XYZ file of C-alpha atoms in Angstrom:
552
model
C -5.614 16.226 12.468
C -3.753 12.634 12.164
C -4.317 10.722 9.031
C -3.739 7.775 10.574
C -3.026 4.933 8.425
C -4.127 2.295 10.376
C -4.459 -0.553 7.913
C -1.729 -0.057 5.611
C -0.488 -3.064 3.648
C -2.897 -5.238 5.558
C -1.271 -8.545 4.355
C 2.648 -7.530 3.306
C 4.154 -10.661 3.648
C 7.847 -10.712 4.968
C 8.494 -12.220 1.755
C 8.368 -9.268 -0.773
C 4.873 -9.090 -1.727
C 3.284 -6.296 -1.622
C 1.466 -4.445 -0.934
C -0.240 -1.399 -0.809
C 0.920 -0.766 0.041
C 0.955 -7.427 -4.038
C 2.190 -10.607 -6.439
C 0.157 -11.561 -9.384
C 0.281 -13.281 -12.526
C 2.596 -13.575 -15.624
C 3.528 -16.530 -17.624
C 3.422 -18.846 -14.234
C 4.247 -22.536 -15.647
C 1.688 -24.271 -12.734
C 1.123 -27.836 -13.897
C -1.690 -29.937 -14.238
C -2.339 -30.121 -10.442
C -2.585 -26.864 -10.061
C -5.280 -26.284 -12.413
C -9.049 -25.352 -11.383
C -10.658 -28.876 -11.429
C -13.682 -26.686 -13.089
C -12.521 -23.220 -14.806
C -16.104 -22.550 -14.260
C -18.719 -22.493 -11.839
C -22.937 -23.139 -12.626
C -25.193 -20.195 -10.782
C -28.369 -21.230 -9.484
C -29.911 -20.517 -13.254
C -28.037 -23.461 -14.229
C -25.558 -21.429 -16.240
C -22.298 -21.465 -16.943
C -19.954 -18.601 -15.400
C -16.171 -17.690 -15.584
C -14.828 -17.510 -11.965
C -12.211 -16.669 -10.513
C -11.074 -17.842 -7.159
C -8.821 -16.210 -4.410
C -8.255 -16.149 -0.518
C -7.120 -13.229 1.610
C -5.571 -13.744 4.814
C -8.398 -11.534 6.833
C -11.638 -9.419 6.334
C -11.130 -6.464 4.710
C -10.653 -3.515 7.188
C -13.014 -0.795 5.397
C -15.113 -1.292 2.380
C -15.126 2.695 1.592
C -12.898 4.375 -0.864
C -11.993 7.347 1.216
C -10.985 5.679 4.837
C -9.712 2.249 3.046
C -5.897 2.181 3.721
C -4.546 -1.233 3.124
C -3.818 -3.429 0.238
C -6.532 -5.710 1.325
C -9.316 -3.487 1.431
C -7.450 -1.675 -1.909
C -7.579 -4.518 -4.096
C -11.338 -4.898 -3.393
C -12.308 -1.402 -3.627
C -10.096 -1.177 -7.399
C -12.508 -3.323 -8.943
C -15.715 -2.017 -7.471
C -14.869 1.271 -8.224
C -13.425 4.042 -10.942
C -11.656 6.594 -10.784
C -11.143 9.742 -13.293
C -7.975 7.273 -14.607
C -6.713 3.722 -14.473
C -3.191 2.531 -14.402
C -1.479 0.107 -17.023
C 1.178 -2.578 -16.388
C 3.625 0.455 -16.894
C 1.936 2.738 -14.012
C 0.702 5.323 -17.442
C -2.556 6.848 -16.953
C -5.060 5.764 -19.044
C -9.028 6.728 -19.369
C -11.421 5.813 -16.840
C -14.257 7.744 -15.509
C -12.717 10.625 -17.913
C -12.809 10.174 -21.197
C -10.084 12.097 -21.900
C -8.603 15.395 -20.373
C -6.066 18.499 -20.749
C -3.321 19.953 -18.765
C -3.071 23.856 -18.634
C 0.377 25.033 -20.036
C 1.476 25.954 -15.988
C 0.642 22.343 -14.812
C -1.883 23.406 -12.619
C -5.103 22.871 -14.308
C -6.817 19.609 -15.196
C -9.611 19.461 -17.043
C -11.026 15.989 -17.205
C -14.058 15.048 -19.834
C -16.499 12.126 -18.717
C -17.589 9.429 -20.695
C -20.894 8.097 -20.152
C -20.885 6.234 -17.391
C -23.654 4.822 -15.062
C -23.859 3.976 -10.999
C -25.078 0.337 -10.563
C -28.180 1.988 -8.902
C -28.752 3.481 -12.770
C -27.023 6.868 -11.918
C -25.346 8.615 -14.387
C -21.524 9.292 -12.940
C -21.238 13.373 -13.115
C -18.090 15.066 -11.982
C -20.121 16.454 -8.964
C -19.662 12.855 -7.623
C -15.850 13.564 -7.485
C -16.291 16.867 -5.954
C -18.461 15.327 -3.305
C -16.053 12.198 -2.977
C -13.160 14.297 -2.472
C -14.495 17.083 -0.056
C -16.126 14.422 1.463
C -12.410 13.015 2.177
C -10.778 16.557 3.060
C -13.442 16.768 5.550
C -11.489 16.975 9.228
C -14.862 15.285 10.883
C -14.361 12.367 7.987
C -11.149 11.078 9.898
C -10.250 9.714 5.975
C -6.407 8.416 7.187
C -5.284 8.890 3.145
C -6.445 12.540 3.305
C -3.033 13.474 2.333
C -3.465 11.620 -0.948
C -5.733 15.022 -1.782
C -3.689 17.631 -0.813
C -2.093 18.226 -4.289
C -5.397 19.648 -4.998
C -5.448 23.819 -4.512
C -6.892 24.446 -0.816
C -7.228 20.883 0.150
C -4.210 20.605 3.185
C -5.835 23.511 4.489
C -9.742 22.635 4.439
C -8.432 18.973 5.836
C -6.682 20.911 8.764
C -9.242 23.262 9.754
C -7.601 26.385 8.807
C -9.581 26.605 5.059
C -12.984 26.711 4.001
C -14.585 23.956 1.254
C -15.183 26.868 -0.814
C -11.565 27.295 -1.125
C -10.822 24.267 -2.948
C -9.604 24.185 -6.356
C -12.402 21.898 -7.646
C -15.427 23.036 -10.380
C -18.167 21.388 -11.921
C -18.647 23.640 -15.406
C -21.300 20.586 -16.361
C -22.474 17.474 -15.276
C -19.665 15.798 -17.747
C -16.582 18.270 -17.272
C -14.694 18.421 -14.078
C -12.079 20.948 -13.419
C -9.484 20.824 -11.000
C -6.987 23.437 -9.957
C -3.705 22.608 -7.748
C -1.473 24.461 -5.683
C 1.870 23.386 -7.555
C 2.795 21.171 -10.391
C 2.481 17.062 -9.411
C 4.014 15.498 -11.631
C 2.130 11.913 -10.380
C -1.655 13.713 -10.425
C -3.021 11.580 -13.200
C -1.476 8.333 -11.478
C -3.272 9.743 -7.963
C -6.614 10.135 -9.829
C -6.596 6.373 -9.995
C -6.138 5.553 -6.603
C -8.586 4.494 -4.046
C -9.377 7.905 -2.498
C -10.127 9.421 -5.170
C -12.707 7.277 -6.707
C -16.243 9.370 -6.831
C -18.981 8.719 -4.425
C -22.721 8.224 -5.281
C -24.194 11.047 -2.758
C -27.142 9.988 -2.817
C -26.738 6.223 -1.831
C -23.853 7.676 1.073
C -26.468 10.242 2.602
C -29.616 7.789 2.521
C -27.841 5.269 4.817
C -24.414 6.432 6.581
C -23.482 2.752 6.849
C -23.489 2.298 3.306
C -19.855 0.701 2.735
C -20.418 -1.690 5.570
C -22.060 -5.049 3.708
C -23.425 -5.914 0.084
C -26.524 -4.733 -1.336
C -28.468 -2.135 -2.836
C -26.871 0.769 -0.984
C -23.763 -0.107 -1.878
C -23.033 1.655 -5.244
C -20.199 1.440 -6.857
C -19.053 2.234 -10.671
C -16.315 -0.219 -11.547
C -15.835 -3.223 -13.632
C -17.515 -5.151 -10.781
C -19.991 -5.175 -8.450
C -19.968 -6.556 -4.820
C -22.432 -9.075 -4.638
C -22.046 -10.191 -1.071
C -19.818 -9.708 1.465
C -19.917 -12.493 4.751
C -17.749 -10.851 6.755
C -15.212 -12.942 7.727
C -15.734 -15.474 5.528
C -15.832 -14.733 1.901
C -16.610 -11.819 -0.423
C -17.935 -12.273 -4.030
C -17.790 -9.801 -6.944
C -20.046 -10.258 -10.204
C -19.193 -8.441 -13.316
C -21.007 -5.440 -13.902
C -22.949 -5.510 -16.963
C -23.598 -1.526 -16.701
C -19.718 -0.538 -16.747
C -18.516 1.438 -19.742
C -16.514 -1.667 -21.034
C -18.276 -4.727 -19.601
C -17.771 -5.760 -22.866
C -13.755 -6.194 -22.515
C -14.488 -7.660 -18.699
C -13.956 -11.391 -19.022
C -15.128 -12.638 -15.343
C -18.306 -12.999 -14.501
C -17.614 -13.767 -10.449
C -14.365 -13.405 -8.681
C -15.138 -15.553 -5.179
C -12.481 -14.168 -2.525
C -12.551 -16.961 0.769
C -10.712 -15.416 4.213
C -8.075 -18.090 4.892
C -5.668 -16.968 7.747
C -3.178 -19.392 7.375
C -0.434 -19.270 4.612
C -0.087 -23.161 4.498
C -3.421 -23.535 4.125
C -3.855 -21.423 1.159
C -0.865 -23.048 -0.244
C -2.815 -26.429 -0.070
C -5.670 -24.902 -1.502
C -3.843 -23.714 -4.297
C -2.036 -27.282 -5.256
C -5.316 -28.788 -4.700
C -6.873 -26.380 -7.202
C -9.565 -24.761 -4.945
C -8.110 -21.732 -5.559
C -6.752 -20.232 -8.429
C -3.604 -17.459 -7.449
C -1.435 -16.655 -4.812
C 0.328 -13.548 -3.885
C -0.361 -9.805 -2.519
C -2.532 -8.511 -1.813
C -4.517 -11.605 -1.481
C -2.794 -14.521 0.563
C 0.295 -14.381 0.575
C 2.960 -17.228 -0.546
C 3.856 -19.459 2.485
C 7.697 -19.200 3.410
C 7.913 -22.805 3.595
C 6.672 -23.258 0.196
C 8.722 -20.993 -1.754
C 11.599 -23.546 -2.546
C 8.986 -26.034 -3.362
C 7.372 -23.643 -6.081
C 10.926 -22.434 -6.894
C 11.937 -25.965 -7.967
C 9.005 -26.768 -9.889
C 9.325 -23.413 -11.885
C 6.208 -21.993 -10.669
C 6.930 -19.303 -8.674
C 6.973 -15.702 -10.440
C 9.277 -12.836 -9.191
C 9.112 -9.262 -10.351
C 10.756 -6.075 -8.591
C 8.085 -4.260 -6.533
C 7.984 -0.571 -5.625
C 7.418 -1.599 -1.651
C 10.252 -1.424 1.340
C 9.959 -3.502 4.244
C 10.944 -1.944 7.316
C 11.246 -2.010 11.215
C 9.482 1.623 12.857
C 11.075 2.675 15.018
C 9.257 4.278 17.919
C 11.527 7.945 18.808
C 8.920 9.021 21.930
C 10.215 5.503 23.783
C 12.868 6.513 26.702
C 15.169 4.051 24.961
C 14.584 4.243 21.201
C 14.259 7.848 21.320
C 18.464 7.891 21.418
C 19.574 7.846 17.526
C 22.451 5.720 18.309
C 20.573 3.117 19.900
C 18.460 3.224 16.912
C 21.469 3.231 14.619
C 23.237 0.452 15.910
C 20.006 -1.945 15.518
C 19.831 -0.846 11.947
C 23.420 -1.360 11.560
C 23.262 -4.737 13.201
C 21.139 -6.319 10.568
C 22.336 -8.945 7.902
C 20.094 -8.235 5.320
C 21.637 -10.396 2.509
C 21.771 -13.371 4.563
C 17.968 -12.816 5.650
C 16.478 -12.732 2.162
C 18.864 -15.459 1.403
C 17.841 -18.209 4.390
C 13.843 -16.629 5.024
C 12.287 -14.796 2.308
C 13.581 -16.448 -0.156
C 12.019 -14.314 -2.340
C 14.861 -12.024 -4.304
C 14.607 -9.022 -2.468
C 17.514 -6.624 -2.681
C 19.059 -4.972 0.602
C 17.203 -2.050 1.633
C 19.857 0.544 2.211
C 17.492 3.692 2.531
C 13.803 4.612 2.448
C 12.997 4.506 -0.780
C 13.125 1.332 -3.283
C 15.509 1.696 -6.370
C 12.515 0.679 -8.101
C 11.379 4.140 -7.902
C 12.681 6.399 -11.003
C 16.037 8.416 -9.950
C 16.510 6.112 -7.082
C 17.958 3.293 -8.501
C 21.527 3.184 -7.506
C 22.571 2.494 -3.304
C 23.056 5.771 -2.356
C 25.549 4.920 0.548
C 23.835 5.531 3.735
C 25.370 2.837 5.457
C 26.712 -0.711 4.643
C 24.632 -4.195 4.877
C 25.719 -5.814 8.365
C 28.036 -3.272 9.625
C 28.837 -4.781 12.725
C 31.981 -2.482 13.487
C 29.801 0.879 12.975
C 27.095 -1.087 15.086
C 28.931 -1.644 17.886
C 30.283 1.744 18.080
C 27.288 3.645 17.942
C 25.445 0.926 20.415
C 28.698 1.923 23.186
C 27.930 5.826 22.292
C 24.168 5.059 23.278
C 24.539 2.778 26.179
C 26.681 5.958 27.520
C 24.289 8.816 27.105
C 21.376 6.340 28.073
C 23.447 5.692 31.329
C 23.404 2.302 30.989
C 26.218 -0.002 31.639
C 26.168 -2.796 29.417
C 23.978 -3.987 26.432
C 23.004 -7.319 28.561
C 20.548 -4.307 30.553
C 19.130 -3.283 27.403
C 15.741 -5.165 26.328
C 14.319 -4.376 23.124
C 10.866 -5.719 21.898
C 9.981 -6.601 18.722
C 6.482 -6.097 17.742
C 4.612 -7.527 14.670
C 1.457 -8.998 13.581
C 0.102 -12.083 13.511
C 2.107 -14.014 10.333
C 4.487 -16.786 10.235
C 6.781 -14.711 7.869
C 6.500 -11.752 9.946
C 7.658 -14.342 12.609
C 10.311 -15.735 10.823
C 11.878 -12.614 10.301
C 11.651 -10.634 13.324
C 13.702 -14.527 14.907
C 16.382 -13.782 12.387
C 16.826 -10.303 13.890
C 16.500 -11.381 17.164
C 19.261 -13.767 16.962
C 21.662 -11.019 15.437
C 21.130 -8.174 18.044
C 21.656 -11.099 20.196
C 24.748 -12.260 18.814
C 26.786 -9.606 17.696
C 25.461 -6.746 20.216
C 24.734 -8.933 22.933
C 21.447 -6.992 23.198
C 18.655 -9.255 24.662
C 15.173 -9.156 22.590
C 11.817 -10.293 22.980
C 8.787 -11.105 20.185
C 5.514 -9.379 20.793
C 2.751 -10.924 18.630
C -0.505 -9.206 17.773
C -3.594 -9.593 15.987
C -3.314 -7.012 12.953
C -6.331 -4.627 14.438
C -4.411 -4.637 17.610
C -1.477 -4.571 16.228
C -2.307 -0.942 14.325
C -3.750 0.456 17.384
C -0.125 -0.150 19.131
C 1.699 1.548 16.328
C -1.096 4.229 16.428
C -0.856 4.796 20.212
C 2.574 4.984 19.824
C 2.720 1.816 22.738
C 5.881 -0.236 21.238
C 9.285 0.278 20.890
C 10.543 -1.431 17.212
C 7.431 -2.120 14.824
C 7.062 -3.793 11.366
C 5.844 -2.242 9.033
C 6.231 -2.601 4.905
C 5.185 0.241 2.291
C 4.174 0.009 -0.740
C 4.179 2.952 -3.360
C 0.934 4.786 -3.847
C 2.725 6.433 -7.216
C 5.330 5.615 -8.735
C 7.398 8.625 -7.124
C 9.993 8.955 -4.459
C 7.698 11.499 -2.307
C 5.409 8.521 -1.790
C 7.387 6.887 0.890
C 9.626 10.144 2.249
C 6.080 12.720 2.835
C 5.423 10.390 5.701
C 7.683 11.556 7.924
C 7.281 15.355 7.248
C 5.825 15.978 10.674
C 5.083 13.537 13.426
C 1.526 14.004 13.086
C 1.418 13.045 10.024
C -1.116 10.194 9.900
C 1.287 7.514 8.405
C 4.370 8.401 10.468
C 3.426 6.292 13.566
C 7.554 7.114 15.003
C 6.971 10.442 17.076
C 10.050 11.188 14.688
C 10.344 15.182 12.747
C 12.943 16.981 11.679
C 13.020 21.017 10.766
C 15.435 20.547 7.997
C 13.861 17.293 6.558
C 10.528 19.406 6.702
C 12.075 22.267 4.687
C 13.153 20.347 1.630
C 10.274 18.269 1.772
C 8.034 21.859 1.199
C 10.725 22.746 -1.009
C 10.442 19.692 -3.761
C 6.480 20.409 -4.116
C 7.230 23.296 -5.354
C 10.380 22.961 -7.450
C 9.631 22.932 -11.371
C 13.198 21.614 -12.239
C 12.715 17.678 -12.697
C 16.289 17.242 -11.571
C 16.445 19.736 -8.663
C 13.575 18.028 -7.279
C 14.906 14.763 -7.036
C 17.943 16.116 -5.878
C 15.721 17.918 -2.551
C 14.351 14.131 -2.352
C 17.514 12.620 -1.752
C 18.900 15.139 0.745
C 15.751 14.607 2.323
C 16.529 11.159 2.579
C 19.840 11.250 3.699
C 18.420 13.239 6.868
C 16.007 10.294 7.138
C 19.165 8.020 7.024
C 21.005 9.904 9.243
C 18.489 9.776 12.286
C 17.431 6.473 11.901
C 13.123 6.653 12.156
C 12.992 3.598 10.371
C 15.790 0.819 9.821
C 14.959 -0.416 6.167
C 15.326 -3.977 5.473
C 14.497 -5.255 2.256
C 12.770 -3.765 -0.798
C 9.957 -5.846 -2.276
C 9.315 -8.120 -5.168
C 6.320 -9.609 -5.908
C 6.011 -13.189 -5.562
C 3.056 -15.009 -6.596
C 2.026 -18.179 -8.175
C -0.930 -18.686 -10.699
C -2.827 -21.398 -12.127
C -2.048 -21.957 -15.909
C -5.590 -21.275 -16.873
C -5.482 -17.820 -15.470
C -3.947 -15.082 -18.094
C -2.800 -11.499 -17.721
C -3.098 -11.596 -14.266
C 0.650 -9.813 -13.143
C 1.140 -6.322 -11.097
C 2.551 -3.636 -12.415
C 5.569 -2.092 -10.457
C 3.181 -0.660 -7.517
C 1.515 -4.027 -7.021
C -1.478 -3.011 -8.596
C -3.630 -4.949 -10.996
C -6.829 -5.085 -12.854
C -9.054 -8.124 -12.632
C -10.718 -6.479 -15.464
C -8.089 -7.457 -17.800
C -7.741 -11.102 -16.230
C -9.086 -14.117 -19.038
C -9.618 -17.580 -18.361
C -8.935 -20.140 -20.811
């Protein structure tokens, strides 16, 4: 089975953003005329409510937590649903859906409590709603792209594969308010992955009275979050009221988030100054290239290190990119500094492997290769002009394929110009709407591909278990290597903190050395805010929690 991730990081602006797979909030110092003109808005009662106003760049791909795979659809589905635990500004754990919960001595056994909690139909939540949620992921006729997000979980790779029954799996129901969950080795990140999107619980009920549930606002959609999704014009706008029913409605300060669907970043960006909306960032619009030295000079942009890379895939099946030197000497080729320093704009650091030093234990360059090594470049582009048979690099023609975004744009010029330049390799742009655009990736039909990736947890194995096999559903490269494979089964089941980061990075260095990917920049958030708007900033992974969000 291929868990595809078709959507992933939906609206990852070549800026930093991020995603997943973001930009929010802090102490932003917006003036006057970027204030709301009206912090609130009057329902048709007549009364006064606390909204908040955002734009994304397009409609939301999937509306369900278990085939949702971009930070579009993600930062939807995070307020209209709950997981067993929620993430703090620090990426820690903290209570959700489970009230609280122990971890057997081993690290294999979770037992979670639940609080009580109640559908927005009137269910209770019960931890068979996570059983059913989660099977109902692992299920090969599902087609859930994030499967993989499950397989910690003691049977689950092999039920999603077809080679294990559902009674296998380490999951048990001892009562309607305990849940307990058995895994095939230690994770260290479980309790962060039991607040991500695929894991949330599903009301069974509500899914098997009407198998096009997730598909628009209503009554059969029932969720359990802070929020509730109180209509959804697709391709237009989306609106979220508070949920007076969830466990701590009382802490929820917004009563409506309205989310408009505004394609163009310059547009938003007038929308913002204008005060019609009320942030901008990932993964919501993202910040207009154009308009980051603007924001920069009147102190109103915000930049914080994000766990993300940006990078170009690299497509191995292709009769020319599948020679590694070809594919070397285009990642070689690449002035990194000088691109976040005349286009992005944004801070970014250099990406110099394939995971960000964001991530714990990867924060120093491990030395892969040098920034712009033109020399290296040019000797590994002669090497694979030779065993491609090709004379000279004016007969090779690479394409460049991206979706539709003027940053995406602006970056993929930059590179064109310097495999021009200094490898005299000629290059064309292919431009695609984003749907499109996936299906290419998917189909493997393009040679070099951007993509950007943005943590799922805050661990190294979040951006390297990709590339494990070539069918893995997020690989979308053809690429997979025996040895890379090895120490990737290895670190799941290494106990020793160190030796498993140390399996990690020789994983990576294989990763380096074969060139899948060519990594170009690792994220930060950018994102600007109106001054009205408080505790509204993402936490390492992007992530935040409208929940917490106030409005003076």
């Amino acid at each position: 089975m291929k868990n595809k991730k078709f959507f992933l990081l939906a609206l990852i602006a070549a800026l930093s953003l991020v995603l997943a797979a973001c930009g929010f909030g802090g102490d932003s110092k917006s003036g006057d005329d970027n204030k709301s003109t009206d912090d609130s808005k009057t329902d048709d009662s007549g009364s006064s409510k606390k909204e908040l106003k955002l734009v994304v760049a397009s409609e939301p791909p999937s509306l369900h937590p278990q085939l949702a795979t971009d930070t579009t659809s993600g930062a939807v589905l995070n307020e209209v649903f709950e997981g067993l635990t929620r993430l703090d500004s620090d990426t820690v754990p903290q209570p959700g859906m489970a009230e609280e919960w122990e971890e057997s001595e081993d690290g294999l056994t979770y037992t979670f409590h639940l609080r009580d909690a109640k559908w927005s139909n009137g269910d209770p939540v019960v931890a068979e709603d996570f059983i059913y949620a989660w099977t109902w992921g692992l299920d090969p006729e599902n087609m859930s792209e994030y499967a993989s997000i499950l397989y910690p979980i003691k049977g689950a790779q092999a039920f999603n594969e077809g080679k294990g029954s559902v009674e296998d799996l380490g999951l048990k129901a001892e009562d309607d308010k305990t849940l307990v969950v058995t895994l095939e080795n230690p994770t260290p990140y479980f309790l962060q992955l039991t607040a991500f999107k695929t894991m949330a619980p599903l009301n069974q009920k509500a899914v098997e009275a009407n198998e096009d549930w997730y598909t628009d606002a209503g009554d059969d959609y029932v969720t359990n979050g802070p929020f509730k999704l109180a209509s959804w014009k697709h391709n237009d706008s989306i609106v979220l009221e508070k949920n007076e029913d969830y466990w701590d409605a009382a802490n929820v300060d917004l009563e409506k988030v309205s989310i408009g669907m505004v394609e163009e970043e310059s547009t938003a960006v007038t929308q913002f100054k204008k005060g019609e909306i009320d942030f901008l960032g990932s993964p919501f619009q993202t910040v207009a290239l154009d308009s980051i030295d603007s924001f920069k000079s009147e102190d109103k942009l915000n930049i914080s290190d994000q766990a993300g890379v940006y990078w170009y895939k690299l497509n191995t099946t292709d009769e020319v990119m599948k020679n590694k030197n070809i594919r070397k000497a285009l990642t070689l080729a690449i002035n990194r500094q000088e691109l976040i320093n005349s286009v992005t704009k944004g801070e970014q650091k250099p990406a110099l492997g394939m995971v960000p030093v964001a991530i714990e234990g990867f924060e120093e360059d491990r030395g892969y290769y040098k920034d712009n090594d033109i020399e290296e470049a040019k000797k590994a582009l002669e090497a694979g002009l030779k065993e491609l048979g090709i004379a000279k690099a004016e007969d090779l023609e690479i394409k460049i394929s991206m979706n539709t975004s003027e940053a995406h744009a602006a970056i993929a010029q930059f590179i064109q110009e310097g495999w021009n330049k200094e490898l005299g390799i000629k290059t064309t742009l292919d431009n695609s709407e984003w749907q499109v655009y996936l299906e290419k990736l998917n189909m493997l039909d393009y040679q070099v591909g951007r993509m950007g990736w943005i943590a799922d947890y805050n661990d190294a194995y979040s951006f390297l278990e990709m590339y494990t096999t070539a069918d893995n559903g997020n690989n979308d490269t053809g690429w997979e290597n025996p040895e890379y494979k090895s120490l990737m089964e290895q670190s799941i089941k290494e106990l020793d903190a160190n030796k498993r980061l140390d399996l990690l990075k020789q994983a990576e260095a294989i990763g380096m050395e074969e060139f899948p990917v060519a990594p170009i920049y690792y994220y930060t958030n950018l994102y600007v805010v109106g001054d009205h708007v408080k505790n509204m900033a993402p936490d390492v992974l992007g992530n935040f929690q409208l929940k917490n969000v106030k409005l003076d």
